[in-house]
Amino acid sequence: MSELDAELADIFRQEAVERLDQMDVGLLAVEAGDAGAADLDALFRNVHTIKGAAGMLGLDDIRALAHAAEDILAAVRTAGTFPPQLAAPLLRTTAVLRSCVTGAQEPVSEAIADLTAAGSALSAAPADPASGGASGASPPDAPPAGAGPPAADGPGAAAAAPKAGERPLRVPAQKIDRLLDVVGELMQSRGQTAHSLGGEGQLSPELADVLAGGDRMLSELKDTAIGMRTLPLAAITRRLPLAVRDIALETGKEVELTVAGADTELDRVILESLHDPLAHLLSNAVIHGIESPAERERAGKPRGGQLEVRAVPRGSLVEIVVADDGRGISPEVAEQARREGSLTDVLARPGYSTAAELTDRAGRGVGLDAVNSYARSLGGSLEVRSEPGHGMAIHLLLPVALAQLEVLLFERGQAVYGVPLGAVEEVVLITGTITLEGRPALDIRGQALPVADVAALLGAEAPPLGARSPALLVSAGGRRVLAVCDAVLGEHETLVKSLGPLFRGIEGYLGAAILGDGRIALLVEPLVLTRGTAHALRVSAPDAAGPVVAPKVLVVEDSFTVRELQRSILEAGGYPVVTARDGRDALGVIGTDPEIALVVTDLDMPQLDGLELTRAIRAADQRSSLPVIIVTSRGSEEDRHRGIEAGADAYVAKHDFDQQALLATVERLVGR
Ligand SMILES: Nc1ncnc2c1ncn2[C@@H]1O[C@H](COP(=O)(O)OP(=O)(O)OP(=O)(O)O)[C@@H](O)[C@H]1O
Ligand SMILES: [Mg+2]
């Protein structure tokens, strides 16, 4: 597929999914009996556009199925009535279309046959929309379609075309990511400039002015670039009513879902990944929370349960609450949570389930744990609140943008760390402690909080703490701790992209931030501090005095994020690191720095790529035996073969990239 084709396919996918979401909203309204003529028009427009675009891209299955759906809608228009029971087959159609659009190889013939059958039933009995009743929700007075004035509001409005001037311009996500990469480079180079120019007082007023002007523009550029990555929560909540409807039908519950704050903006990478966790919380609420209509009546509640998804912006974070008015936790669980200190810990424990039987939907006891780890992997948190008989509310705190994380920086044993600002309640000075259950604690406004050395919490080595040391009051997962360090350095806004997937595997860390002076701060997951568990990765504090003994590694990579990530992984593993942006740059570095003992290189780079670089090293007189590791997104056997043929010693695919494997490979090649 050419680059242009790939870009077009990406744009088509995004647009089609959006249109299918709109269709689902319209079809749910049809099923509930409150659709108007505008809904039929919108359904038509959406399916017609999908059909046309699929045809142009040669996606014949999608085109054929969209065409069949269009035929049914045409029949509805002719019949002058939209029977609610037609909604179900059309909803199945949008589901099949969605999976085809997103790449699943699903056969469409069954869905087409399904639609054709529904269509002939329609032409056979146009005057009796109440017949069939497949949907279980079919008020007999379906409004005439295609007649009367279009509805001004209601579900149809969701499908209305955007106003002129607001027309969205679709840009492939990779281009925006590249833009953010460049902004990250610029910010780092700005930090280095400031550092090498010395303090503010050293500059001439003219130069200070010029720099300040540049800073303003840079900050605006950064905000704009980040803004391009955000989308309103509505982009995913539109699909939720359908999921809730299905589970309610299956389990015989009556449920009404409301969504508040759907215009709250979130990073689109986060949004895409948020759908499944959110759907799971809703499914939990319907299955475990909401009682059957009869049971609710006995408890003096209305037959139908209320389910709410609510989003509230909180600075650089967004709080998403999923709340139900069901039975909540049992008194025994409430008691257990009191004993163990956190309801979240009890319910999110892997394997914990109160489901009576194991089904597709519940019983494994892994759902809440997965949602909890998901929130943590983004630098957020999850908290469960519930009272017996009074429903449950799950509070998810997530960063607005992955690119932007506000952290509080602190120092311990000469290493710099950052922790998401949202998790820090305050900073206190520790002068003396009390003892709580044999462990040091401090009374903060009447509550005894545990006190611990941050180095011990992180499993890092550090000299003893001073007599008067600052501590961060960190709160996460329903627990609080005072984490003591050597010094608090202040707030810092870091530009980090896609921390989650790349850092998967490094227990306890969200990623790394590059500071103005070029130092790296490891970003600590708040839960690691409050849980007090040691982590897998050992952090060796840089030894300022002694000579460098570990072999020096050259990281060659054109992506800023990946480069700095690899640097932080290798440095945390105890290796000094220098970097280069491409092969040509790397050859220059190797020529001037005889200490370089190993090269870790990307494959696709401008100027001189990874293969050419490897060949050039092998052809050089002096350093021809320098070990080379190729890290790349191209993981095929053939690529691997080409890499080895060029003279690489190891080949690590980015998609199964894990930092322990990289460190192990480095160790094998330059063994310390
Ligand atoms: N909204 C809710 N109301 C009441 N209890 C709930 C609610 N959500 C979760 N729970 C409780 O938390 C437990 C754990 O939920 P979790 O999603 O981890 O597991 P599960 O739903 O039982 O199984 P699965 O992993 O297959 O989803 C549930 O078994 C239930 O006891
Ligand atoms: Mg579950």
XYZ file of C-alpha atoms and ligand atoms in Angstrom:
704
model
C 0.000 0.000 0.000
C 1.436 3.399 -0.921
C 1.808 6.074 1.743
C -1.078 8.000 0.203
C -3.323 4.931 0.205
C -2.457 4.238 3.807
C -3.258 7.827 4.715
C -6.576 7.691 2.841
C -7.482 4.396 4.483
C -6.730 5.906 7.885
C -8.901 8.922 7.165
C -11.696 6.707 5.850
C -11.553 4.556 8.976
C -11.844 7.564 11.282
C -14.689 9.111 9.340
C -16.606 5.857 8.915
C -16.395 5.023 12.630
C -17.704 8.480 13.466
C -20.594 8.070 11.041
C -21.406 4.596 12.340
C -21.506 6.032 15.871
C -23.998 8.633 14.675
C -26.063 5.935 12.990
C -26.223 3.962 16.241
C -27.572 7.012 18.069
C -30.270 7.414 15.410
C -31.139 3.704 15.420
C -31.445 3.622 19.211
C -33.888 6.524 18.917
C -35.831 4.556 16.297
C -35.925 1.560 18.592
C -37.135 3.685 21.521
C -39.873 5.081 19.271
C -38.718 8.688 19.389
C -37.013 9.166 16.052
C -38.052 11.847 13.611
C -37.678 12.514 9.914
C -34.297 14.157 10.552
C -33.027 10.866 11.960
C -33.955 8.973 8.820
C -32.276 11.651 6.707
C -29.115 11.470 8.804
C -29.057 7.656 8.625
C -29.374 7.867 4.874
C -26.661 10.469 4.522
C -24.234 8.556 6.705
C -24.670 5.152 5.112
C -24.572 6.701 1.645
C -21.268 8.458 2.385
C -19.736 5.281 3.773
C -20.843 3.384 0.685
C -19.348 5.976 -1.670
C -16.003 6.228 0.115
C -15.686 2.439 0.434
C -16.374 2.110 -3.300
C -13.629 4.612 -4.129
C -11.141 2.729 -1.980
C -12.112 -0.620 -3.481
C -13.471 -1.955 -0.169
C -16.166 -4.018 -1.859
C -17.571 -5.850 1.177
C -18.157 -2.623 3.042
C -19.676 -1.038 -0.039
C -22.053 -3.990 -0.589
C -23.265 -4.065 3.017
C -23.716 -0.282 3.142
C -25.643 -0.570 -0.092
C -28.010 -3.168 1.406
C -28.608 -0.906 4.414
C -29.313 1.994 2.098
C -31.919 -0.147 0.283
C -33.753 -0.814 3.542
C -33.762 2.866 4.412
C -35.157 3.607 0.949
C -37.936 1.078 1.582
C -38.654 2.766 4.935
C -38.944 6.096 3.198
C -41.364 4.653 0.612
C -43.428 2.910 3.302
C -43.693 6.197 5.192
C -43.106 4.514 8.531
C -40.030 3.332 10.424
C -40.975 0.192 12.392
C -38.910 0.106 15.640
C -38.118 -3.575 15.140
C -36.065 -2.659 12.058
C -33.567 -0.997 14.380
C -32.134 -4.294 15.643
C -31.025 -5.697 12.232
C -29.682 -2.265 11.278
C -27.739 -2.072 14.557
C -26.259 -5.475 13.753
C -25.327 -4.070 10.354
C -23.511 -1.082 11.840
C -21.659 -3.468 14.159
C -20.471 -5.606 11.225
C -19.564 -2.481 9.255
C -17.584 -1.164 12.200
C -15.545 -4.327 12.520
C -14.897 -4.435 8.744
C -13.861 -0.795 8.759
C -11.448 -1.353 11.626
C -9.778 -4.203 9.826
C -11.554 -7.388 10.922
C -12.041 -9.943 8.155
C -15.716 -10.463 8.845
C -17.915 -12.007 6.121
C -20.745 -9.649 5.201
C -22.993 -12.087 3.333
C -24.893 -13.104 6.471
C -25.540 -9.494 7.441
C -26.755 -8.734 3.920
C -29.140 -11.730 4.000
C -30.361 -10.593 7.424
C -31.115 -7.133 6.057
C -32.819 -8.448 2.944
C -35.104 -10.605 5.115
C -35.953 -7.624 7.296
C -36.625 -5.621 4.145
C -39.076 -8.129 2.709
C -40.910 -8.303 6.048
C -41.232 -4.536 5.815
C -42.736 -4.544 2.338
C -45.051 -7.433 3.321
C -46.486 -5.712 6.376
C -45.888 -1.992 6.100
C -48.932 -0.936 8.071
C -48.289 -2.828 11.306
C -45.136 -1.627 12.929
C -46.028 -3.352 16.214
C -45.702 -6.803 14.713
C -42.547 -8.751 15.283
C -41.587 -6.986 18.482
C -38.064 -8.324 18.258
C -36.637 -5.377 20.084
C -38.923 -5.488 23.111
C -39.246 -1.716 22.938
C -41.685 -0.827 20.233
C -44.278 1.831 20.811
C -46.808 1.219 18.009
C -47.058 4.843 16.966
C -43.751 5.180 15.146
C -43.613 8.601 13.557
C -44.057 8.861 9.810
C -40.686 9.123 8.195
C -39.789 11.435 5.380
C -42.745 13.676 6.172
C -43.157 16.790 8.269
C -40.523 19.337 9.237
C -37.128 18.005 10.263
C -36.638 17.859 14.022
C -34.607 20.794 15.262
C -33.063 18.900 18.140
C -33.125 15.412 19.586
C -30.817 12.605 18.534
C -30.916 13.679 14.889
C -29.019 16.833 15.758
C -25.974 14.746 16.633
C -25.703 13.761 12.999
C -26.090 17.283 11.618
C -23.292 18.514 9.385
C -20.833 20.856 11.111
C -21.276 24.560 10.431
C -19.165 26.144 7.725
C -15.840 27.324 9.088
C -15.832 24.549 11.681
C -15.276 21.831 9.154
C -12.800 19.445 10.681
C -9.617 18.851 8.773
C -8.537 15.265 9.094
C -4.857 14.814 9.748
C -3.265 11.401 10.276
C -2.276 10.884 13.897
C 1.369 10.178 12.987
C 1.771 13.667 11.553
C 0.595 15.249 14.785
C 2.885 12.943 16.734
C 5.784 14.039 14.552
C 4.853 17.661 15.216
C 4.905 16.975 18.944
C 8.258 15.262 18.591
C 9.693 18.362 16.977
C 8.161 20.583 19.663
C 9.795 18.320 22.250
C 13.162 18.704 20.496
C 12.717 22.475 20.428
C 11.878 22.648 24.122
C 14.884 20.553 25.017
C 17.204 22.634 22.869
C 15.715 25.800 24.411
C 16.458 24.377 27.873
C 20.038 23.647 26.872
C 20.468 27.125 25.395
C 19.306 28.697 28.645
C 21.635 26.436 30.585
C 24.711 27.237 28.500
C 23.966 30.980 28.508
C 24.025 30.934 32.304
C 21.422 32.478 34.630
C 18.908 35.226 33.756
C 21.176 37.939 35.217
C 23.966 37.142 32.739
C 21.977 38.128 29.649
C 21.815 41.488 27.944
C 18.283 42.980 28.056
C 17.984 42.626 24.253
C 18.870 38.946 24.323
C 16.585 38.313 27.305
C 13.750 39.967 25.342
C 14.361 37.880 22.248
C 14.469 34.689 24.302
C 11.294 35.580 26.193
C 9.495 36.237 22.883
C 10.664 32.883 21.573
C 9.474 31.194 24.750
C 5.990 32.649 24.372
C 5.720 31.366 20.819
C 7.129 28.008 21.757
C 4.619 27.620 24.537
C 1.778 28.585 22.195
C 3.048 26.139 19.604
C 3.142 23.398 22.220
C -0.415 24.115 23.420
C -1.704 24.177 19.845
C 0.011 20.923 18.969
C -1.342 19.252 22.086
C -4.788 20.711 21.369
C -4.786 18.969 17.995
C -4.580 15.672 19.759
C -7.625 16.195 21.938
C -11.217 15.251 21.146
C -14.394 15.513 23.237
C -15.374 12.500 25.321
C -18.530 12.318 23.159
C -16.384 10.629 20.509
C -16.587 7.429 22.516
C -19.651 7.829 24.728
C -21.934 7.739 21.702
C -21.317 4.005 21.472
C -21.992 3.281 25.154
C -25.835 3.323 25.176
C -25.833 0.470 22.691
C -23.544 -1.656 24.843
C -25.642 -0.953 27.957
C -28.836 -1.804 26.085
C -27.439 -5.168 25.003
C -26.328 -6.200 28.501
C -29.586 -4.985 30.071
C -31.580 -7.060 27.557
C -29.427 -10.106 28.277
C -29.722 -9.835 32.042
C -33.351 -8.730 32.279
C -32.523 -5.383 33.873
C -34.039 -1.988 33.182
C -31.388 0.676 32.934
C -31.202 4.290 31.898
C -27.786 5.692 31.010
C -26.995 9.401 31.167
C -23.763 11.032 30.106
C -22.661 14.371 31.585
C -19.701 16.470 30.497
C -19.446 14.774 27.095
C -17.746 17.892 25.713
C -14.752 17.388 28.034
C -11.587 17.138 25.932
C -9.106 14.281 26.186
C -6.072 13.122 24.257
C -7.266 11.038 21.347
C -4.867 8.239 22.123
C -6.322 8.102 25.624
C -9.861 8.342 24.253
C -9.405 5.407 21.912
C -8.020 3.290 24.704
C -10.668 4.452 27.187
C -13.644 2.894 25.431
C -13.105 -0.674 26.602
C -12.360 0.155 30.261
C -15.419 2.427 30.360
C -17.597 -0.226 28.733
C -16.361 -2.703 31.333
C -17.286 -0.445 34.236
C -20.770 -0.002 32.757
C -21.096 -3.721 32.206
C -20.065 -4.321 35.840
C -22.689 -1.822 36.973
C -25.482 -3.524 35.023
C -24.403 -7.041 36.004
C -23.305 -6.628 39.638
C -24.833 -3.306 40.672
C -28.320 -2.760 39.276
C -30.903 -5.144 40.800
C -33.680 -6.830 38.847
C -36.842 -4.667 38.523
C -38.645 -6.846 41.097
C -35.797 -6.684 43.598
C -35.580 -2.916 43.203
C -39.303 -2.579 43.870
C -38.923 -4.634 47.034
C -36.114 -2.301 48.142
C -38.346 0.713 47.524
C -36.405 1.856 44.453
C -37.832 2.652 40.996
C -37.855 -0.421 38.677
C -35.337 1.100 36.299
C -31.754 1.609 37.467
C -29.852 4.823 36.854
C -26.384 4.696 35.374
C -24.257 7.788 34.909
C -20.977 8.564 33.185
C -19.755 11.983 34.251
C -16.589 13.780 33.147
C -15.194 16.745 35.064
C -12.022 18.616 33.993
C -9.525 18.962 36.850
C -6.599 21.008 35.576
C -4.267 18.778 33.618
C -6.406 15.800 34.654
C -9.937 14.682 33.871
C -12.062 12.884 36.418
C -14.424 10.321 34.931
C -17.031 8.873 37.265
C -19.134 5.823 36.491
C -21.936 5.673 39.047
C -24.951 3.405 39.533
C -27.800 3.373 42.057
C -27.719 -0.406 42.504
C -27.023 -2.619 45.490
C -23.401 -1.522 46.048
C -21.050 -3.669 48.112
C -22.137 -6.154 50.773
C -21.695 -5.274 54.466
C -18.975 -7.976 54.657
C -16.967 -6.321 51.880
C -17.426 -2.935 53.568
C -15.978 -4.453 56.748
C -13.067 -6.040 54.860
C -12.291 -2.701 53.182
C -12.225 -1.015 56.601
C -9.765 -3.634 57.835
C -7.497 -3.485 54.783
C -7.677 0.263 54.360
C -8.928 0.460 50.775
C -12.057 -0.722 48.984
C -10.216 -0.359 45.677
C -7.629 -2.905 46.770
C -10.296 -5.421 47.816
C -12.392 -5.259 44.622
C -9.543 -4.780 42.137
C -7.591 -7.734 43.509
C -6.982 -10.143 40.610
C -9.383 -13.069 40.881
C -11.851 -11.333 43.188
C -15.397 -11.846 41.909
C -18.838 -12.233 43.443
C -20.420 -13.370 40.180
C -22.459 -16.558 40.697
C -21.127 -18.168 37.518
C -18.445 -17.655 34.920
C -19.829 -16.104 31.726
C -18.492 -14.048 28.818
C -19.435 -10.967 30.752
C -18.257 -11.603 34.335
C -16.818 -14.047 36.805
C -13.096 -13.976 36.103
C -12.406 -11.206 38.549
C -9.926 -9.479 36.272
C -12.020 -6.573 34.965
C -11.464 -4.002 37.710
C -7.813 -4.957 38.022
C -7.392 -4.335 34.290
C -9.108 -0.935 34.485
C -6.969 -0.062 37.513
C -3.699 -0.966 35.748
C -4.890 0.891 32.671
C -5.379 4.106 34.683
C -1.997 3.652 36.345
C -0.209 3.058 33.064
C -1.370 6.514 31.970
C -0.234 8.135 35.199
C -3.773 8.259 36.551
C -5.634 6.413 39.271
C -8.836 4.551 40.104
C -10.869 4.749 43.269
C -13.979 2.777 44.204
C -16.585 4.295 46.521
C -19.626 2.367 47.667
C -22.036 1.901 50.564
C -24.127 -1.260 50.988
C -27.506 -0.740 49.304
C -26.562 2.625 47.855
C -24.846 1.891 44.577
C -21.247 2.327 43.549
C -19.154 5.080 42.022
C -15.835 4.439 40.304
C -13.629 7.510 40.032
C -11.028 7.447 37.276
C -8.441 10.220 37.164
C -6.698 10.462 33.796
C -4.308 13.011 32.264
C -5.922 15.254 29.628
C -3.018 14.651 27.304
C -0.360 12.002 27.263
C 1.937 14.569 25.813
C 1.615 16.796 28.817
C 2.239 15.648 32.321
C 2.653 17.990 35.264
C 5.044 16.513 37.754
C 6.681 17.504 41.004
C 10.420 16.931 40.830
C 12.421 15.756 43.810
C 15.914 14.491 44.506
C 17.098 11.474 46.450
C 20.633 10.121 46.467
C 21.634 12.431 43.565
C 18.949 10.997 41.266
C 16.036 13.173 40.144
C 12.504 11.778 40.142
C 9.123 13.164 39.179
C 5.679 12.181 40.431
C 2.403 13.354 38.790
C 1.357 16.551 40.513
C -2.230 15.334 40.817
C -1.095 12.678 43.288
C 0.721 15.085 45.620
C -1.458 16.737 48.246
C 1.227 18.825 49.906
C 4.888 18.982 50.919
C 5.779 18.887 54.628
C 9.044 19.146 56.524
C 9.784 16.103 58.693
C 11.450 16.961 62.002
C 10.265 14.134 64.222
C 7.879 11.217 63.937
C 5.531 9.184 66.104
C 5.172 5.422 65.911
C 2.118 3.701 64.468
C 1.938 -0.083 64.763
C 5.697 -0.128 65.157
C 6.340 1.990 62.058
C 7.212 5.678 61.790
C 4.229 7.941 61.239
C 3.348 11.612 61.399
C 0.188 13.270 62.579
C -1.251 15.431 59.803
C -4.383 17.266 60.945
C -5.425 14.454 63.224
C -4.612 11.591 60.870
C -1.557 9.408 61.461
C 0.137 8.862 58.099
C 2.985 6.393 57.448
C 6.389 7.960 56.789
C 8.916 6.249 54.495
C 12.196 7.007 52.742
C 11.435 7.359 49.038
C 14.635 5.420 48.230
C 13.317 2.458 50.228
C 9.934 2.699 48.486
C 11.646 2.660 45.093
C 14.287 0.092 45.936
C 17.038 2.605 45.128
C 20.274 3.046 47.023
C 20.926 6.322 48.792
C 22.865 7.682 51.782
C 20.900 8.246 55.022
C 18.404 11.114 55.101
C 19.199 14.395 56.822
C 17.597 15.373 60.113
C 15.214 17.887 58.536
C 14.056 16.425 55.240
C 11.063 17.324 53.083
C 8.336 14.755 52.391
C 5.662 14.558 49.704
C 2.190 13.655 50.899
C 1.251 11.291 48.082
C -2.263 9.906 47.693
C -3.140 7.108 45.270
C -5.434 4.092 45.118
C -7.234 5.240 48.267
C -4.018 5.340 50.379
C -1.704 8.103 51.577
C 1.969 8.127 52.476
C 4.623 10.673 53.385
C 7.539 9.949 51.057
C 10.722 11.556 52.400
C 13.456 12.800 50.030
C 16.581 15.008 50.080
C 15.100 18.022 48.300
C 11.965 19.092 46.429
C 12.976 20.812 43.184
C 9.591 22.164 42.102
C 6.936 21.682 39.445
C 7.799 20.725 35.909
C 5.649 20.238 32.859
C 7.011 17.438 30.738
C 6.329 16.627 27.138
C 6.105 12.888 26.955
C 4.386 10.958 24.212
C 2.775 7.526 24.384
C 4.395 6.597 27.661
C 2.132 3.662 28.217
C 2.913 1.154 25.480
C 6.619 1.962 25.210
C 7.167 1.713 28.912
C 5.079 -1.368 29.385
C 7.152 -3.731 31.427
C 8.988 -1.238 33.575
C 7.117 -1.753 36.811
C 6.619 1.422 38.725
C 7.697 4.016 36.164
C 5.602 6.089 33.794
C 8.495 7.248 31.682
C 11.260 9.783 31.767
C 11.392 13.547 31.486
C 14.260 15.592 30.124
C 15.118 18.565 32.295
C 16.447 21.909 31.086
C 20.005 21.051 32.102
C 19.828 17.801 30.132
C 19.404 15.549 33.160
C 16.816 12.778 33.053
C 14.128 12.468 35.698
C 12.416 9.113 36.082
C 8.668 9.549 36.468
C 7.378 7.474 39.326
C 3.956 5.880 39.381
C 2.211 7.240 42.514
C 0.798 3.840 43.475
C 4.297 2.428 43.881
C 4.888 4.962 46.623
C 1.606 4.370 48.449
C 1.806 0.623 48.169
C 5.403 0.656 49.315
C 6.368 -2.175 46.998
C 9.838 -2.396 45.558
C 9.989 -2.480 41.778
C 11.789 -4.559 39.221
C 14.134 -1.957 37.842
C 17.176 -1.049 39.897
C 18.074 2.595 39.792
C 21.732 3.305 40.269
C 22.368 6.827 41.399
C 24.923 8.521 39.149
C 28.321 8.489 40.803
C 29.564 12.060 40.548
C 33.072 11.450 41.885
C 34.366 8.127 40.592
C 35.513 7.426 37.022
C 33.017 5.904 34.612
C 33.537 2.171 34.444
C 30.477 0.930 32.572
C 30.759 0.702 28.760
C 29.383 3.742 26.950
C 26.432 3.201 24.594
C 25.595 5.265 21.506
C 21.838 5.452 20.814
C 21.027 6.368 17.190
C 17.382 7.252 16.626
C 15.565 10.058 14.811
C 12.486 10.077 17.036
C 13.068 12.280 20.032
C 10.762 10.296 22.280
C 12.144 6.872 21.467
C 15.687 8.180 21.721
C 15.214 9.678 25.186
C 13.323 6.613 26.298
C 16.129 4.291 25.318
C 18.566 6.638 26.943
C 16.685 6.533 30.241
C 16.371 2.742 30.138
C 20.077 2.275 29.479
C 21.108 4.878 32.028
C 18.868 3.309 34.640
C 20.665 0.047 33.802
C 23.936 1.766 34.669
C 25.273 2.558 31.170
C 26.468 6.045 30.217
C 24.701 7.071 27.002
C 25.398 9.445 24.127
C 22.910 9.978 21.313
C 22.828 10.733 17.592
C 19.884 11.623 15.351
C 20.793 9.569 12.311
C 23.495 7.389 10.836
C 25.649 10.224 9.563
C 25.544 11.975 12.938
C 26.439 8.636 14.566
C 29.534 8.085 12.406
C 30.753 11.526 13.488
C 30.278 10.631 17.173
C 32.007 7.251 16.795
C 34.948 8.945 15.049
C 35.517 11.365 17.928
C 34.590 9.318 21.018
C 36.806 6.242 21.465
C 34.918 5.267 24.649
C 31.827 4.149 22.741
C 31.555 0.407 23.274
C 28.208 -0.385 21.680
C 25.718 1.092 19.193
C 21.933 0.778 19.508
C 20.362 1.993 16.277
C 16.991 2.500 14.644
C 16.528 1.201 11.076
C 14.559 3.900 9.246
C 16.282 7.247 9.539
C 16.957 10.203 7.254
C 20.442 10.782 5.753
C 22.022 7.431 6.586
C 19.793 4.578 7.769
C 20.559 1.809 10.257
C 21.682 -0.742 7.667
C 24.002 1.745 5.959
C 25.376 2.773 9.346
C 26.059 -0.862 10.277
C 27.817 -1.478 6.953
C 29.872 1.711 7.374
C 30.994 0.620 10.856
C 31.944 -2.830 9.604
C 33.929 -1.268 6.749
C 35.841 1.155 9.003
C 39.439 0.269 9.870
C 39.468 1.292 13.497
C 36.103 0.336 14.957
C 34.959 -2.439 12.663
C 34.182 -4.799 15.549
C 31.957 -2.342 17.448
C 28.828 -4.288 18.477
C 25.582 -3.046 16.860
C 22.000 -3.700 18.014
C 19.235 -2.773 15.581
C 15.926 -1.772 17.214
C 13.161 -1.415 14.672
C 9.454 -1.545 13.975
C 10.141 -3.816 11.002
C 10.054 -7.227 12.547
C 9.803 -9.625 9.616
C 12.215 -12.532 9.154
C 13.457 -10.933 5.964
C 14.237 -7.626 7.694
C 16.024 -9.482 10.444
C 18.034 -11.317 7.842
C 19.012 -8.091 6.076
C 20.095 -6.604 9.412
C 22.267 -9.562 10.308
C 23.700 -9.626 6.776
C 24.714 -5.971 7.119
C 26.682 -7.009 10.187
C 24.373 -6.309 13.129
C 24.949 -8.407 16.264
C 21.350 -8.365 17.431
C 17.969 -7.327 16.139
C 15.203 -6.211 18.530
C 11.693 -5.573 17.151
C 9.993 -2.473 18.587
C 6.599 -4.124 18.875
C 7.825 -6.644 21.366
C 10.260 -4.187 22.807
C 10.820 -4.642 26.481
C 13.496 -2.938 28.446
C 14.730 -6.042 30.211
C 15.363 -7.712 26.839
C 17.285 -4.673 25.604
C 19.391 -4.547 28.766
C 20.024 -8.291 28.574
C 21.174 -7.984 24.938
C 23.457 -5.055 25.804
C 24.895 -7.013 28.692
C 25.482 -10.052 26.492
C 27.410 -7.981 23.950
C 29.508 -5.768 26.195
C 29.197 -7.860 29.380
C 30.150 -5.951 32.483
N -21.096 -1.468 40.003
C -20.876 -2.448 40.890
N -21.739 -2.656 41.927
C -21.521 -3.632 42.839
N -20.454 -4.454 42.819
C -19.559 -4.303 41.834
C -19.712 -3.309 40.810
N -18.653 -3.373 39.983
C -17.871 -4.370 40.428
N -18.403 -4.930 41.537
C -17.798 -6.012 42.345
O -16.419 -6.080 42.047
C -16.077 -7.402 41.639
C -14.909 -7.365 40.709
O -15.251 -6.860 39.436
P -14.446 -7.354 38.164
O -14.922 -6.640 36.964
O -12.993 -7.265 38.489
O -14.789 -8.896 38.109
P -16.072 -9.617 37.524
O -16.967 -8.632 36.860
O -16.681 -10.411 38.615
O -15.423 -10.599 36.458
P -14.728 -10.207 35.049
O -13.273 -10.103 35.342
O -15.064 -11.368 34.170
O -15.293 -8.906 34.617
C -17.348 -7.973 41.072
O -17.383 -9.374 41.097
C -18.389 -7.374 42.022
O -18.416 -8.072 43.240
Mg -16.294 -7.320 35.447
